[in-house]
CSV table of C-alpha atoms in Angstrom, one decimal:
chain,number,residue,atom,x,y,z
P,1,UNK,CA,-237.9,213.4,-162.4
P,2,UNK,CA,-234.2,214.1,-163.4
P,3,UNK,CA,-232.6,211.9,-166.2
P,4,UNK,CA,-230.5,209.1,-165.4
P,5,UNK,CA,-227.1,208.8,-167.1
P,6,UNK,CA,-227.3,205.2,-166.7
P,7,UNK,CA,-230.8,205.4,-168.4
P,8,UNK,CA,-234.6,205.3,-168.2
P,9,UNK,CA,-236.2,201.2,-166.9
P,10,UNK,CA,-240.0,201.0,-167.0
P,11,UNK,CA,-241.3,198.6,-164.8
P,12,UNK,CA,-244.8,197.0,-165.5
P,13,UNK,CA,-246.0,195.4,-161.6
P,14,UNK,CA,-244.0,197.9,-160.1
P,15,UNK,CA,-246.3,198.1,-156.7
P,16,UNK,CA,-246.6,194.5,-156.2
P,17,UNK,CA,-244.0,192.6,-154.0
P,18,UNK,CA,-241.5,191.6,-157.0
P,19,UNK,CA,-241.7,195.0,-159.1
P,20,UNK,CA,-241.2,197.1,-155.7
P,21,UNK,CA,-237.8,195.4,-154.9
P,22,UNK,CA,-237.2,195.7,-158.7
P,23,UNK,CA,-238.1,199.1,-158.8
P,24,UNK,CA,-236.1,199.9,-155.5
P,25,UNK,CA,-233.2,198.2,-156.3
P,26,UNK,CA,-233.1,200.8,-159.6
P,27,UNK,CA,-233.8,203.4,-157.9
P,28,UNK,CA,-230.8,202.8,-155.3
P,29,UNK,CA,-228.5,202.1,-158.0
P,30,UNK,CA,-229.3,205.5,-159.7
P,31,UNK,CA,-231.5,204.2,-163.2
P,32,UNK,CA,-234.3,206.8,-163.8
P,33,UNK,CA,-237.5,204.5,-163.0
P,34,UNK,CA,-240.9,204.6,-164.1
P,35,UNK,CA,-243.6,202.0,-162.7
P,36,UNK,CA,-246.5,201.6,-164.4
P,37,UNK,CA,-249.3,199.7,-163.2
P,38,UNK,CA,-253.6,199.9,-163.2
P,39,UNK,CA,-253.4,202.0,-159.6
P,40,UNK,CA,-250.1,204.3,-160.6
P,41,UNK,CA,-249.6,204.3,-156.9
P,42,UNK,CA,-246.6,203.3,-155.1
P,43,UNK,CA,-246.9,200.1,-152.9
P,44,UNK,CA,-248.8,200.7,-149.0
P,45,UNK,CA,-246.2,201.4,-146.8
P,46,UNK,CA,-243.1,202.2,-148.7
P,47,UNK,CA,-240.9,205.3,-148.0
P,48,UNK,CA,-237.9,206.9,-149.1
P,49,UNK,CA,-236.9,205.3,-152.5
P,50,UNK,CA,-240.4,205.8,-153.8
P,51,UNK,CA,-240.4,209.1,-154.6
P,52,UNK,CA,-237.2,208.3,-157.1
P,53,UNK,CA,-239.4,206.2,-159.0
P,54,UNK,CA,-242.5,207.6,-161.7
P,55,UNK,CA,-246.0,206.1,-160.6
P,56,UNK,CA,-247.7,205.5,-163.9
P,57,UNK,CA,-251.4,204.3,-164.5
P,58,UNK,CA,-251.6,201.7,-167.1
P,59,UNK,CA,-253.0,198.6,-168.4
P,60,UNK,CA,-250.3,196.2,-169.7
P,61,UNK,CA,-253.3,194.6,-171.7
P,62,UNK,CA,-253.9,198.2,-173.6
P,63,UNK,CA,-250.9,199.5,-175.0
P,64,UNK,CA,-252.5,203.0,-175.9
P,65,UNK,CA,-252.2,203.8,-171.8
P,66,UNK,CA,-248.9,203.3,-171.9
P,67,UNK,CA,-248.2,204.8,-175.3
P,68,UNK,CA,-244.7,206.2,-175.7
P,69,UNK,CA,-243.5,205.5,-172.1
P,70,UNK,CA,-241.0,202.5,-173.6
P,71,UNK,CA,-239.5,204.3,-175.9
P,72,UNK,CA,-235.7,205.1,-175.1
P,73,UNK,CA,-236.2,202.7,-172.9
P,74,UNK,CA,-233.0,200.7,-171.5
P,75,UNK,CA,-235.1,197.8,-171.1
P,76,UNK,CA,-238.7,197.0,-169.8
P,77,UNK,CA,-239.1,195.0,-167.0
P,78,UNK,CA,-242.6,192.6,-166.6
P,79,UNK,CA,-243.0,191.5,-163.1
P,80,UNK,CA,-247.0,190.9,-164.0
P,81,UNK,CA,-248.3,187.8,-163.2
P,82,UNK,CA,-250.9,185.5,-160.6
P,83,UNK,CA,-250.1,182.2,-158.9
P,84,UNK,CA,-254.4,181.9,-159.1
P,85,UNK,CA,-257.2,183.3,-160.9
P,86,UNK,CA,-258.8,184.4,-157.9
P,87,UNK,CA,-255.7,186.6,-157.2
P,88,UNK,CA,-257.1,188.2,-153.9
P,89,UNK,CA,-254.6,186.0,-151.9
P,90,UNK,CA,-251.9,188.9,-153.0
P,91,UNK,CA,-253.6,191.0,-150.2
P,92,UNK,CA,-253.5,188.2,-147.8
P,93,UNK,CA,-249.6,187.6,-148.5
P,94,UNK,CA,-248.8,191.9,-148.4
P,95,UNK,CA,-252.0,193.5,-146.7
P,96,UNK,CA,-252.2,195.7,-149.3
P,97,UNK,CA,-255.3,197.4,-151.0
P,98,UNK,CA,-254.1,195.5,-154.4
P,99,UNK,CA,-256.5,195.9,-157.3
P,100,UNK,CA,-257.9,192.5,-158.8
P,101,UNK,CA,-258.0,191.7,-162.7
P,102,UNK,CA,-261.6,190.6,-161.7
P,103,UNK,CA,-262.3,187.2,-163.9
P,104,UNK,CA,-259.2,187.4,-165.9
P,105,UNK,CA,-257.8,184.1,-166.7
P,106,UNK,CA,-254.2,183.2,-166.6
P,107,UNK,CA,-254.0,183.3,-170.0
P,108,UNK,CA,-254.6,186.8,-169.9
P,109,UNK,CA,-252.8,187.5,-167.1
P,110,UNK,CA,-249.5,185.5,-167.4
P,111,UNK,CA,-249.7,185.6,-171.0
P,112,UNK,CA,-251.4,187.9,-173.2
P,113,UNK,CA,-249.5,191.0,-170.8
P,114,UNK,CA,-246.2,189.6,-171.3
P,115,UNK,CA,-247.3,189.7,-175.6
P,116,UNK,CA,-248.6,193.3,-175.5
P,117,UNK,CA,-245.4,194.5,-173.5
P,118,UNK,CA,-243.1,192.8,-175.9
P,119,UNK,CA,-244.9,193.7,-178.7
P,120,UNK,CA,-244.9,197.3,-177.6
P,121,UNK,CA,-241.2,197.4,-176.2
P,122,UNK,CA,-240.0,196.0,-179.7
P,123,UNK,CA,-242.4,199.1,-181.9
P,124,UNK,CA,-241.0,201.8,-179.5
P,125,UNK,CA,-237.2,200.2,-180.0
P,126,UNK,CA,-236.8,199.8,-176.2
P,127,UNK,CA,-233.5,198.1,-175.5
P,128,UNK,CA,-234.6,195.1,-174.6
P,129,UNK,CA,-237.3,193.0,-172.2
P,130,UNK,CA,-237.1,191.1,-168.8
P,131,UNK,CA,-239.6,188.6,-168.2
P,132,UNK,CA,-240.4,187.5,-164.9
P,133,UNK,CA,-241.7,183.9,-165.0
P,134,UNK,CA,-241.3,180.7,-162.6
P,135,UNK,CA,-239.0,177.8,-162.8
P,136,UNK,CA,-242.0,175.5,-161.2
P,137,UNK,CA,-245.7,175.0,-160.7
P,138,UNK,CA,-246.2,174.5,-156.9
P,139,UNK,CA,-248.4,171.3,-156.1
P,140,UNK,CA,-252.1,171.8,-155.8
P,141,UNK,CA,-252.2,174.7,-158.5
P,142,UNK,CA,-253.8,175.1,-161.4
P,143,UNK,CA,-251.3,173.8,-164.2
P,144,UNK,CA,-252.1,176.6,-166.7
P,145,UNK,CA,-250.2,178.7,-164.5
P,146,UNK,CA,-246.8,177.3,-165.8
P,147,UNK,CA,-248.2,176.7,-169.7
P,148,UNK,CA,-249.0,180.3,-169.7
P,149,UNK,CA,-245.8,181.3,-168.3
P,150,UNK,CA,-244.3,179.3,-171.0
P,151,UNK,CA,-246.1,180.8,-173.1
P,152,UNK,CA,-245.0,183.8,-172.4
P,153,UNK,CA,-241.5,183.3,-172.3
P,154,UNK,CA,-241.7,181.7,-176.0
P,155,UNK,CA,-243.6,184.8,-177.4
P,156,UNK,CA,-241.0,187.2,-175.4
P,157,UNK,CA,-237.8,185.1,-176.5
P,158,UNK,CA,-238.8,185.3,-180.0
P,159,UNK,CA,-240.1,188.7,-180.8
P,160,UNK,CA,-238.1,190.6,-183.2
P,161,UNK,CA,-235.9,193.5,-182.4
P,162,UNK,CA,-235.2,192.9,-178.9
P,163,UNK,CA,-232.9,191.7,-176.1
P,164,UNK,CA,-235.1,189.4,-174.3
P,165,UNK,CA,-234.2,187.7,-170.5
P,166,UNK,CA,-236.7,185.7,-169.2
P,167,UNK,CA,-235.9,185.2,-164.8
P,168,UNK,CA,-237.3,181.6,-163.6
P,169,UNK,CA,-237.5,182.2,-160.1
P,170,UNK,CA,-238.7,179.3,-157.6
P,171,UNK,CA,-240.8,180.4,-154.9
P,172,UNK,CA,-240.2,184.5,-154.1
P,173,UNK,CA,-240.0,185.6,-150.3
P,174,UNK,CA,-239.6,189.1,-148.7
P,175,UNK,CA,-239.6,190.8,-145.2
P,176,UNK,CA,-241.9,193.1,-146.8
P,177,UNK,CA,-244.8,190.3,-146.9
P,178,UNK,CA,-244.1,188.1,-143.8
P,179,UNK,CA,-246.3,185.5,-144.7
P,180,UNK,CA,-243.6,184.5,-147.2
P,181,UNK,CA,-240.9,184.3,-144.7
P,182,UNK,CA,-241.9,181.0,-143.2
P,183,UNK,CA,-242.5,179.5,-146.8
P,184,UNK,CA,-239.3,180.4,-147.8
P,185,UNK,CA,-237.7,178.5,-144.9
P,186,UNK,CA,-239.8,175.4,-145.7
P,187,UNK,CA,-238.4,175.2,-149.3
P,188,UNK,CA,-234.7,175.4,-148.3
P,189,UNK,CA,-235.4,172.3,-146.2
P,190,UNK,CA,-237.0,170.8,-149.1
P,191,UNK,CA,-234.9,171.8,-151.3
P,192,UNK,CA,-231.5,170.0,-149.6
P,193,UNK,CA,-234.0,166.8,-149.1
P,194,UNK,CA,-235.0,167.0,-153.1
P,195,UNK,CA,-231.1,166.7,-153.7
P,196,UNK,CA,-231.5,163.0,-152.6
P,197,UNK,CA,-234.0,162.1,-154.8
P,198,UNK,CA,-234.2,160.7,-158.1
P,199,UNK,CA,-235.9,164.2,-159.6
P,200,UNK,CA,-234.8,163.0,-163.3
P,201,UNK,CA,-237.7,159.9,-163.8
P,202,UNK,CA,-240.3,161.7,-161.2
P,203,UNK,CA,-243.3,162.1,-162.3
P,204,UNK,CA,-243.5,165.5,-160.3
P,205,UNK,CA,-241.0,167.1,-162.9
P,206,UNK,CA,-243.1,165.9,-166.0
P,207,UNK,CA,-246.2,167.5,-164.2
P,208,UNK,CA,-245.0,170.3,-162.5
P,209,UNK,CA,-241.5,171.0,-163.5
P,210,UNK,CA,-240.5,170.6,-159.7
P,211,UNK,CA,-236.8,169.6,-159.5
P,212,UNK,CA,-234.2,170.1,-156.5
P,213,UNK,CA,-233.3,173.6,-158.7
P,214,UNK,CA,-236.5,175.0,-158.6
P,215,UNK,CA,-237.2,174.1,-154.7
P,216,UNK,CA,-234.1,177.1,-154.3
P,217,UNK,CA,-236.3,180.1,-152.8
P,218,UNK,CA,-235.3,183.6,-153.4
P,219,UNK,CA,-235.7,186.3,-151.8
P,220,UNK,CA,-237.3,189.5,-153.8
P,221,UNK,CA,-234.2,192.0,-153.3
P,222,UNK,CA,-232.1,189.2,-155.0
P,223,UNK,CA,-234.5,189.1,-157.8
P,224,UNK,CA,-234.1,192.9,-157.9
P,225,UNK,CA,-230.6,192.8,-157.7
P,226,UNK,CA,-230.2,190.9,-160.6
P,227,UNK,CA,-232.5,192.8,-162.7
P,228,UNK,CA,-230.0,195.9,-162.1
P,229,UNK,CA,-227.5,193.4,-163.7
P,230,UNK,CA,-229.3,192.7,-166.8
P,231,UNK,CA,-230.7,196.4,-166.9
P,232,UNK,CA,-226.5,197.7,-167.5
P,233,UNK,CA,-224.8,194.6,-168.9
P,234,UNK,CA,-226.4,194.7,-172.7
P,235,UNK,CA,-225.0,191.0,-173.1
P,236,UNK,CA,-227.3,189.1,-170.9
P,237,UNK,CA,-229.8,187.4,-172.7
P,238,UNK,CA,-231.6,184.1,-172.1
P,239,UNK,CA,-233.5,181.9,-169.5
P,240,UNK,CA,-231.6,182.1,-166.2
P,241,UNK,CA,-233.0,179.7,-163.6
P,242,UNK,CA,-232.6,179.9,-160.0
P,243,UNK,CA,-228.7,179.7,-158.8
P,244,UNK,CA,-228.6,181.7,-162.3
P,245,UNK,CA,-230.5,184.6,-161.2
P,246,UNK,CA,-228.4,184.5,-157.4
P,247,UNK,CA,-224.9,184.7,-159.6
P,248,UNK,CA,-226.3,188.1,-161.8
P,249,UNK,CA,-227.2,189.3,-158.2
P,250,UNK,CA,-223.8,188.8,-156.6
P,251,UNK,CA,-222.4,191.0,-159.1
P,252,UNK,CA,-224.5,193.9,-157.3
P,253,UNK,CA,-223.3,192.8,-154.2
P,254,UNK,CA,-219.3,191.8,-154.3
């Protein structure tokens, strides 16, 4: 794969339904791309912008199979993460022949990858790290899943030596998975009704962290959008929530 003047991204996720938009919304804009995930196999299905994008195998938890890849890196996207422990219902949402952490907690999963990526972007002096983490914990999961996400962010925000962005999407929706589709729709609805309700003293936003913001669905190729804004504007830094992450987006757009 030919170099990019508008430099190298490495993507870890990059065949699950965030990291492809991410990594095809790179790949249109012209960044050389390089995926790397425990199949090194592009997603089932996808055509065309694939092959400008470098299928790597590697485990985000072992840093020596992914030894050197960050380095000269503009930045280092991590789109890893599960809604469940039992993270089968990823091939119920894409049909895809996804491969399972089998028994790995979220801990390990939303956390401990998000420490050995930072850890490993900041040794190789990549330029910087985007985190992909949530703005909420939807009802009737597991409440670790947001803890470990904050986690995450905390450890990625303050390691040494690197630009770090953390993206709190609310729920994620694509035509690519069409069982998201009708989801999505659901939580604009909610969202407008969760604008009427006194969100501040709810005992949902103590618990969950649900507010009217984090009821705003996006879809993926917004979320890969505005990873193409914070992979060439050096100056973005930070937590972006939601209506955030749509504005960096619209700069790809207008």
């Amino acid at each position: 794969m030919m170099a990019s003047s508008l430099g190298r991204v490495v993507v870890f996720g990059g065949n699950g339904l965030v990291g492809s938009a991410v990594c095809q919304a790179l790949a249109r804009r012209g960044f050389e791309v390089v995926s790397v995930s425990r199949r090194g196999l592009p997603p089932v299905g996808s055509s065309g912008w694939n092959e400008n994008v470098q299928w790597l195998k590697g485990d985000a938890l072992s840093p020596t199979t992914y030894a050197g890849s960050l380095s000269g890196a503009r930045i280092v996207v991590s789109t890893i993460g599960t809604l469940l422990e039992d993270d089968r219902y990823k091939r119920v949402l894409r049909g895809s022949n996804h491969t399972r952490y089998g028994g790995a907690s979220y801990e390990q999963i939303n956390r401990d990858t998000a420490a050995s990526i930072a850890a490993a972007a900041a040794s190789e002096q990549a330029g910087g790290m985007l985190y992909m983490s949530a703005a909420a914990c939807p009802p009737g999961v597991d409440k670790r899943y947001l803890t470990t996400k904050r986690e995450a962010e905390e450890i990625v925000l303050n390691t040494p030596n690197l630009r770090s962005v953390v993206f709190r999407p609310g729920f994620m929706y694509s035509d690519e998975a069409p069982a998201t589709l009708a989801v999505g729709a659901a939580m604009m609805v909610a969202g407008k009704l969760a604008n009427r309700l006194p969100f501040s003293t709810a005992a949902a936003t103590h618990a969950f962290g649900v507010t009217p913001e984090s009821l705003k669905p996006l879809s993926t190729a917004t979320v890969g959008n505005a990873a193409v804004t914070v992979s060439l504007d050096d100056t973005v830094e930070g937590v972006y929530t939601p209506t955030m992450i749509n504005d960096l987006a619209s700069i790809q757009t207008t």
